[in-house]
């Protein structure tokens, strides 16, 4: 089972803040997203406004991030743990998943040349 973590960004008094992230106990990303959506939309009370929901997992040396604004579709992207650690809400999720950005191995290259043969990774 892939561990997931989620965090919600919301607007409070004109500034964007987030609460402590939560670990999602789901077997797949669709279940994790639905669970996170239900939890965070029910836990944010007026006058706060939900601005973005973020669900992330770690795999293949990269951080897999899915984010959604209310009323929009999910967007997915990937980044290295070092890049994710620069954003406070993602860094909090990394610590929830037990990932240390300083000790994470570098991501696998997209192309690799061994003895003159070029191997390309399918993305």
Tab-separated table of N, CA and C in Angstrom, residues 3-123:
chain	number	residue	atom	x	y	z
A	3	UNK	N	1.650	4.915	0.916
A	3	UNK	CA	1.151	5.901	1.880
A	3	UNK	C	0.931	7.257	1.209
A	4	UNK	N	-0.149	7.879	1.562
A	4	UNK	CA	-0.492	9.202	1.041
A	4	UNK	C	-0.597	10.169	2.211
A	5	UNK	N	-0.373	11.443	1.940
A	5	UNK	CA	-0.590	12.500	2.913
A	5	UNK	C	-1.363	13.611	2.210
A	6	UNK	N	-2.172	14.319	2.977
A	6	UNK	CA	-2.955	15.401	2.385
A	6	UNK	C	-2.884	16.639	3.267
A	7	UNK	N	-3.052	17.779	2.624
A	7	UNK	CA	-3.081	19.054	3.319
A	7	UNK	C	-3.999	19.985	2.524
A	8	UNK	N	-4.675	20.872	3.244
A	8	UNK	CA	-5.559	21.833	2.597
A	8	UNK	C	-5.023	23.238	2.829
A	9	UNK	N	-5.008	24.018	1.777
A	9	UNK	CA	-4.672	25.431	1.879
A	9	UNK	C	-5.978	26.202	1.906
A	10	UNK	N	-6.098	27.125	2.838
A	10	UNK	CA	-7.319	27.904	2.913
A	10	UNK	C	-6.998	29.352	3.243
A	11	UNK	N	-7.923	30.225	2.873
A	11	UNK	CA	-7.750	31.655	3.066
A	11	UNK	C	-8.377	32.052	4.394
A	12	UNK	N	-7.559	32.700	5.227
A	12	UNK	CA	-8.016	33.197	6.529
A	12	UNK	C	-7.536	34.632	6.682
A	13	UNK	N	-8.472	35.546	6.818
A	13	UNK	CA	-8.168	36.971	6.995
A	13	UNK	C	-7.232	37.499	5.915
A	14	UNK	N	-7.436	37.078	4.686
A	14	UNK	CA	-6.655	37.592	3.566
A	14	UNK	C	-5.339	36.879	3.291
A	15	UNK	N	-4.924	35.957	4.142
A	15	UNK	CA	-3.672	35.234	3.886
A	15	UNK	C	-3.958	33.739	3.737
A	16	UNK	N	-3.099	33.060	3.008
A	16	UNK	CA	-3.260	31.618	2.780
A	16	UNK	C	-2.483	30.870	3.855
A	17	UNK	N	-3.168	29.976	4.560
A	17	UNK	CA	-2.576	29.179	5.631
A	17	UNK	C	-2.967	27.718	5.437
A	18	UNK	N	-2.339	26.844	6.217
A	18	UNK	CA	-2.710	25.428	6.175
A	18	UNK	C	-2.650	24.847	7.575
A	19	UNK	N	-3.450	23.808	7.787
A	19	UNK	CA	-3.432	23.090	9.054
A	19	UNK	C	-2.420	21.963	8.929
A	20	UNK	N	-2.175	21.275	10.016
A	20	UNK	CA	-1.241	20.147	9.988
A	20	UNK	C	-1.738	19.087	9.005
A	21	UNK	N	-0.833	18.505	8.213
A	21	UNK	CA	-1.259	17.493	7.244
A	21	UNK	C	-1.743	16.233	7.932
A	22	UNK	N	-2.419	15.412	7.160
A	22	UNK	CA	-2.932	14.156	7.702
A	22	UNK	C	-2.539	13.026	6.772
A	23	UNK	N	-2.274	11.869	7.361
A	23	UNK	CA	-1.922	10.683	6.590
A	23	UNK	C	-3.206	10.012	6.126
A	24	UNK	N	-3.253	9.652	4.856
A	24	UNK	CA	-4.424	8.984	4.283
A	24	UNK	C	-4.157	7.486	4.249
A	25	UNK	N	-5.050	6.714	4.819
A	25	UNK	CA	-4.879	5.256	4.835
A	25	UNK	C	-5.713	4.647	3.709
A	26	UNK	N	-5.264	4.857	2.490
A	26	UNK	CA	-5.958	4.365	1.306
A	26	UNK	C	-5.003	3.544	0.466
A	27	UNK	N	-5.556	2.607	-0.284
A	27	UNK	CA	-4.740	1.719	-1.105
A	27	UNK	C	-4.371	2.342	-2.449
A	28	UNK	N	-5.170	3.258	-2.941
A	28	UNK	CA	-4.883	3.873	-4.236
A	28	UNK	C	-5.193	5.361	-4.202
A	29	UNK	N	-4.694	6.069	-5.213
A	29	UNK	CA	-4.771	7.524	-5.174
A	29	UNK	C	-6.200	8.047	-5.279
A	30	UNK	N	-7.076	7.376	-5.996
A	30	UNK	CA	-8.458	7.839	-6.093
A	30	UNK	C	-9.138	7.800	-4.734
A	31	UNK	N	-8.919	6.717	-3.998
A	31	UNK	CA	-9.493	6.618	-2.657
A	31	UNK	C	-8.896	7.677	-1.736
A	32	UNK	N	-7.597	7.910	-1.840
A	32	UNK	CA	-6.944	8.917	-1.003
A	32	UNK	C	-7.488	10.303	-1.306
A	33	UNK	N	-7.712	10.603	-2.569
A	33	UNK	CA	-8.233	11.911	-2.950
A	33	UNK	C	-9.652	12.121	-2.428
A	34	UNK	N	-10.492	11.089	-2.578
A	34	UNK	CA	-11.872	11.203	-2.095
A	34	UNK	C	-11.906	11.362	-0.580
A	35	UNK	N	-11.111	10.580	0.108
A	35	UNK	CA	-11.055	10.658	1.563
A	35	UNK	C	-10.572	12.028	2.027
A	36	UNK	N	-9.532	12.534	1.377
A	36	UNK	CA	-9.000	13.853	1.729
A	36	UNK	C	-10.024	14.944	1.443
A	37	UNK	N	-10.725	14.847	0.316
A	37	UNK	CA	-11.740	15.847	-0.030
A	37	UNK	C	-12.839	15.896	1.020
A	38	UNK	N	-13.308	14.717	1.430
A	38	UNK	CA	-14.369	14.662	2.443
A	38	UNK	C	-13.892	15.245	3.775
A	39	UNK	N	-12.698	14.843	4.183
A	39	UNK	CA	-12.199	15.288	5.476
A	39	UNK	C	-11.977	16.793	5.507
A	40	UNK	N	-11.238	17.315	4.521
A	40	UNK	CA	-10.867	18.724	4.562
A	40	UNK	C	-12.055	19.646	4.299
A	41	UNK	N	-12.983	19.251	3.440
A	41	UNK	CA	-14.135	20.133	3.215
A	41	UNK	C	-15.042	20.168	4.443
A	42	UNK	N	-15.008	19.131	5.263
A	42	UNK	CA	-15.805	19.113	6.479
A	42	UNK	C	-15.119	19.742	7.672
A	43	UNK	N	-13.805	19.919	7.614
A	43	UNK	CA	-13.087	20.433	8.781
A	43	UNK	C	-12.801	21.923	8.729
A	44	UNK	N	-13.002	22.547	7.588
A	44	UNK	CA	-12.758	23.983	7.463
A	44	UNK	C	-14.085	24.705	7.661
A	45	UNK	N	-14.119	25.603	8.621
A	45	UNK	CA	-15.356	26.297	8.972
A	45	UNK	C	-15.268	27.774	8.579
A	46	UNK	N	-16.424	28.405	8.473
A	46	UNK	CA	-16.483	29.825	8.131
A	46	UNK	C	-15.743	30.644	9.176
A	47	UNK	N	-15.096	31.684	8.873
A	47	UNK	CA	-15.031	32.418	7.613
A	47	UNK	C	-13.914	31.932	6.686
A	48	UNK	N	-13.239	30.821	7.048
A	48	UNK	CA	-12.171	30.294	6.201
A	48	UNK	C	-12.743	29.775	4.885
A	49	UNK	N	-11.980	29.915	3.809
A	49	UNK	CA	-12.375	29.437	2.482
A	49	UNK	C	-11.315	28.487	1.956
A	50	UNK	N	-11.719	27.302	1.548
A	50	UNK	CA	-10.806	26.323	0.970
A	50	UNK	C	-10.311	26.835	-0.379
A	51	UNK	N	-8.993	26.903	-0.557
A	51	UNK	CA	-8.445	27.376	-1.826
A	51	UNK	C	-7.797	26.257	-2.627
A	52	UNK	N	-7.198	25.270	-1.935
A	52	UNK	CA	-6.526	24.190	-2.663
A	52	UNK	C	-6.390	22.976	-1.759
A	53	UNK	N	-6.585	21.799	-2.327
A	53	UNK	CA	-6.398	20.543	-1.631
A	53	UNK	C	-5.230	19.813	-2.296
A	54	UNK	N	-4.282	19.340	-1.494
A	54	UNK	CA	-3.078	18.693	-2.026
A	54	UNK	C	-2.965	17.297	-1.427
A	55	UNK	N	-2.791	16.291	-2.295
A	55	UNK	CA	-2.548	14.911	-1.875
A	55	UNK	C	-1.230	14.485	-2.501
A	56	UNK	N	-0.328	13.916	-1.687
A	56	UNK	CA	0.945	13.504	-2.253
A	56	UNK	C	1.396	12.151	-1.739
A	57	UNK	N	2.236	11.540	-2.547
A	57	UNK	CA	2.849	10.245	-2.242
A	57	UNK	C	4.275	10.294	-2.759
A	58	UNK	N	5.072	9.345	-2.323
A	58	UNK	CA	6.460	9.281	-2.759
A	58	UNK	C	6.662	7.960	-3.484
A	59	UNK	N	7.281	8.020	-4.664
A	59	UNK	CA	7.541	6.810	-5.429
A	59	UNK	C	8.618	7.041	-6.465
A	60	UNK	N	9.527	6.097	-6.599
A	60	UNK	CA	10.573	6.198	-7.605
A	60	UNK	C	11.525	7.351	-7.372
A	61	UNK	N	11.700	7.765	-6.128
A	61	UNK	CA	12.599	8.870	-5.825
A	61	UNK	C	12.004	10.237	-6.074
A	62	UNK	N	10.729	10.293	-6.470
A	62	UNK	CA	10.057	11.564	-6.727
A	62	UNK	C	8.836	11.706	-5.830
A	63	UNK	N	8.419	12.926	-5.643
A	63	UNK	CA	7.197	13.220	-4.904
A	63	UNK	C	6.091	13.377	-5.939
A	64	UNK	N	5.043	12.563	-5.825
A	64	UNK	CA	3.918	12.599	-6.753
A	64	UNK	C	2.829	13.447	-6.115
A	65	UNK	N	2.502	14.575	-6.747
A	65	UNK	CA	1.594	15.547	-6.166
A	65	UNK	C	0.341	15.672	-7.022
A	66	UNK	N	-0.802	15.613	-6.359
A	66	UNK	CA	-2.085	15.891	-6.997
A	66	UNK	C	-2.732	17.031	-6.245
A	67	UNK	N	-3.153	18.051	-6.960
A	67	UNK	CA	-3.793	19.171	-6.283
A	67	UNK	C	-5.054	19.575	-7.011
A	68	UNK	N	-5.974	20.136	-6.232
A	68	UNK	CA	-7.277	20.482	-6.789
A	68	UNK	C	-7.795	21.745	-6.119
A	69	UNK	N	-8.287	22.645	-6.937
A	69	UNK	CA	-8.999	23.808	-6.434
A	69	UNK	C	-10.481	23.473	-6.447
A	70	UNK	N	-11.270	24.040	-5.550
A	70	UNK	CA	-12.703	23.727	-5.527
A	70	UNK	C	-13.364	23.978	-6.883
A	71	UNK	N	-14.110	22.998	-7.356
A	71	UNK	CA	-14.812	23.126	-8.625
A	71	UNK	C	-13.973	22.854	-9.851
A	72	UNK	N	-12.735	22.421	-9.670
A	72	UNK	CA	-11.845	22.147	-10.807
A	72	UNK	C	-11.395	20.690	-10.774
A	73	UNK	N	-10.763	20.261	-11.847
A	73	UNK	CA	-10.250	18.889	-11.940
A	73	UNK	C	-8.904	18.775	-11.228
A	74	UNK	N	-8.517	17.548	-10.925
A	74	UNK	CA	-7.228	17.281	-10.282
A	74	UNK	C	-6.108	17.524	-11.284
A	75	UNK	N	-5.034	18.147	-10.833
A	75	UNK	CA	-3.821	18.327	-11.629
A	75	UNK	C	-2.724	17.516	-10.960
A	76	UNK	N	-1.906	16.850	-11.765
A	76	UNK	CA	-0.820	16.040	-11.226
A	76	UNK	C	0.519	16.539	-11.743
A	77	UNK	N	1.511	16.487	-10.874
A	77	UNK	CA	2.876	16.777	-11.285
A	77	UNK	C	3.827	16.091	-10.316
A	78	UNK	N	5.090	16.091	-10.680
A	78	UNK	CA	6.130	15.424	-9.898
A	78	UNK	C	7.267	16.392	-9.641
A	79	UNK	N	7.941	16.182	-8.523
A	79	UNK	CA	9.139	16.959	-8.219
A	79	UNK	C	10.023	16.157	-7.288
A	80	UNK	N	11.255	16.574	-7.165
A	80	UNK	CA	12.181	15.897	-6.259
A	80	UNK	C	11.844	16.274	-4.823
A	81	UNK	N	12.236	15.444	-3.857
A	81	UNK	CA	11.988	15.794	-2.451
A	81	UNK	C	12.639	17.115	-2.050
A	82	UNK	N	13.791	17.434	-2.623
A	82	UNK	CA	14.460	18.707	-2.297
A	82	UNK	C	13.624	19.896	-2.766
A	83	UNK	N	13.025	19.796	-3.946
A	83	UNK	CA	12.167	20.875	-4.443
A	83	UNK	C	10.904	20.998	-3.600
A	84	UNK	N	10.336	19.858	-3.218
A	84	UNK	CA	9.114	19.873	-2.407
A	84	UNK	C	9.372	20.439	-1.016
A	85	UNK	N	10.574	20.223	-0.484
A	85	UNK	CA	10.900	20.703	0.856
A	85	UNK	C	10.979	22.225	0.919
A	86	UNK	N	11.085	22.885	-0.223
A	86	UNK	CA	11.152	24.350	-0.248
A	86	UNK	C	9.789	25.004	-0.025
A	87	UNK	N	8.712	24.239	-0.206
A	87	UNK	CA	7.366	24.762	0.015
A	87	UNK	C	6.877	24.241	1.370
A	88	UNK	N	6.505	25.119	2.286
A	88	UNK	CA	6.206	24.684	3.655
A	88	UNK	C	5.099	23.643	3.777
A	89	UNK	N	4.024	23.771	2.994
A	89	UNK	CA	2.939	22.802	3.119
A	89	UNK	C	3.345	21.429	2.590
A	90	UNK	N	4.184	21.385	1.556
A	90	UNK	CA	4.670	20.101	1.048
A	90	UNK	C	5.724	19.509	1.976
A	91	UNK	N	6.547	20.355	2.573
A	91	UNK	CA	7.551	19.881	3.526
A	91	UNK	C	6.882	19.233	4.733
A	92	UNK	N	5.764	19.800	5.172
A	92	UNK	CA	5.030	19.205	6.288
A	92	UNK	C	4.488	17.831	5.918
A	93	UNK	N	4.032	17.676	4.685
A	93	UNK	CA	3.536	16.375	4.227
A	93	UNK	C	4.674	15.361	4.109
A	94	UNK	N	5.845	15.818	3.664
A	94	UNK	CA	6.992	14.917	3.563
A	94	UNK	C	7.372	14.369	4.932
A	95	UNK	N	7.352	15.235	5.946
A	95	UNK	CA	7.682	14.751	7.282
A	95	UNK	C	6.612	13.798	7.790
A	96	UNK	N	5.360	13.995	7.389
A	96	UNK	CA	4.280	13.072	7.761
A	96	UNK	C	4.503	11.689	7.135
A	97	UNK	N	5.072	11.673	5.927
A	97	UNK	CA	5.362	10.409	5.240
A	97	UNK	C	6.705	9.812	5.640
A	98	UNK	N	7.478	10.541	6.430
A	98	UNK	CA	8.772	10.037	6.882
A	98	UNK	C	9.878	10.174	5.862
A	99	UNK	N	9.789	11.158	4.983
A	99	UNK	CA	10.788	11.378	3.945
A	99	UNK	C	11.701	12.523	4.381
A	100	UNK	N	12.997	12.282	4.365
A	100	UNK	CA	13.972	13.327	4.661
A	100	UNK	C	14.538	13.814	3.331
A	101	UNK	N	14.253	15.063	2.996
A	101	UNK	CA	14.653	15.608	1.692
A	101	UNK	C	16.165	15.656	1.526
A	102	UNK	N	16.911	15.781	2.628
A	102	UNK	CA	18.364	15.852	2.535
A	102	UNK	C	18.992	14.493	2.236
A	103	UNK	N	18.345	13.421	2.641
A	103	UNK	CA	18.901	12.084	2.457
A	103	UNK	C	18.262	11.313	1.315
A	104	UNK	N	17.324	11.922	0.607
A	104	UNK	CA	16.659	11.245	-0.499
A	104	UNK	C	17.626	11.083	-1.669
A	105	UNK	N	17.625	9.923	-2.325
A	105	UNK	CA	18.502	9.744	-3.484
A	105	UNK	C	18.027	10.609	-4.641
A	106	UNK	N	18.925	10.938	-5.566
A	106	UNK	CA	18.505	11.734	-6.719
A	106	UNK	C	17.542	10.918	-7.591
A	107	UNK	N	16.675	11.588	-8.339
A	107	UNK	CA	15.733	10.856	-9.182
A	107	UNK	C	16.450	10.115	-10.307
A	108	UNK	N	15.804	9.082	-10.801
A	108	UNK	CA	16.364	8.309	-11.905
A	108	UNK	C	16.360	9.153	-13.175
A	109	UNK	N	17.400	9.042	-14.000
A	109	UNK	CA	17.430	9.834	-15.232
A	109	UNK	C	16.436	9.280	-16.252
A	110	UNK	N	16.009	10.138	-17.193
A	110	UNK	CA	15.083	9.713	-18.233
A	110	UNK	C	15.783	8.890	-19.312
A	111	UNK	N	17.065	9.156	-19.547
A	111	UNK	CA	17.845	8.370	-20.503
A	111	UNK	C	19.116	7.888	-19.815
A	112	UNK	N	19.556	6.721	-20.243
A	112	UNK	CA	20.737	6.116	-19.658
A	112	UNK	C	21.533	5.468	-20.783
A	113	UNK	N	22.834	5.707	-20.814
A	113	UNK	CA	23.682	5.105	-21.847
A	113	UNK	C	24.640	4.125	-21.187
A	114	UNK	N	24.546	2.856	-21.628
A	114	UNK	CA	25.408	1.802	-21.108
A	114	UNK	C	26.059	1.104	-22.290
A	115	UNK	N	27.384	1.152	-22.354
A	115	UNK	CA	28.165	0.519	-23.421
A	115	UNK	C	27.652	0.918	-24.810
A	116	UNK	N	27.349	2.156	-24.984
A	116	UNK	CA	26.917	2.652	-26.291
A	116	UNK	C	25.444	2.474	-26.578
A	117	UNK	N	24.710	1.711	-25.797
A	117	UNK	CA	23.274	1.534	-25.994
A	117	UNK	C	22.530	2.566	-25.140
A	118	UNK	N	21.531	3.212	-25.741
A	118	UNK	CA	20.765	4.237	-25.053
A	118	UNK	C	19.436	3.646	-24.623
A	119	UNK	N	19.152	3.761	-23.333
A	119	UNK	CA	17.898	3.271	-22.777
A	119	UNK	C	17.065	4.471	-22.338
A	120	UNK	N	15.812	4.486	-22.742
A	120	UNK	CA	14.919	5.588	-22.382
A	120	UNK	C	13.813	5.050	-21.464
A	121	UNK	N	13.568	5.815	-20.423
A	121	UNK	CA	12.523	5.442	-19.480
A	121	UNK	C	11.206	5.988	-19.999
A	122	UNK	N	10.166	5.168	-19.964
A	122	UNK	CA	8.843	5.632	-20.363
A	122	UNK	C	8.248	6.441	-19.232
A	123	UNK	N	7.735	7.599	-19.569
A	123	UNK	CA	7.185	8.494	-18.546
A	123	UNK	C	5.684	8.492	-18.647
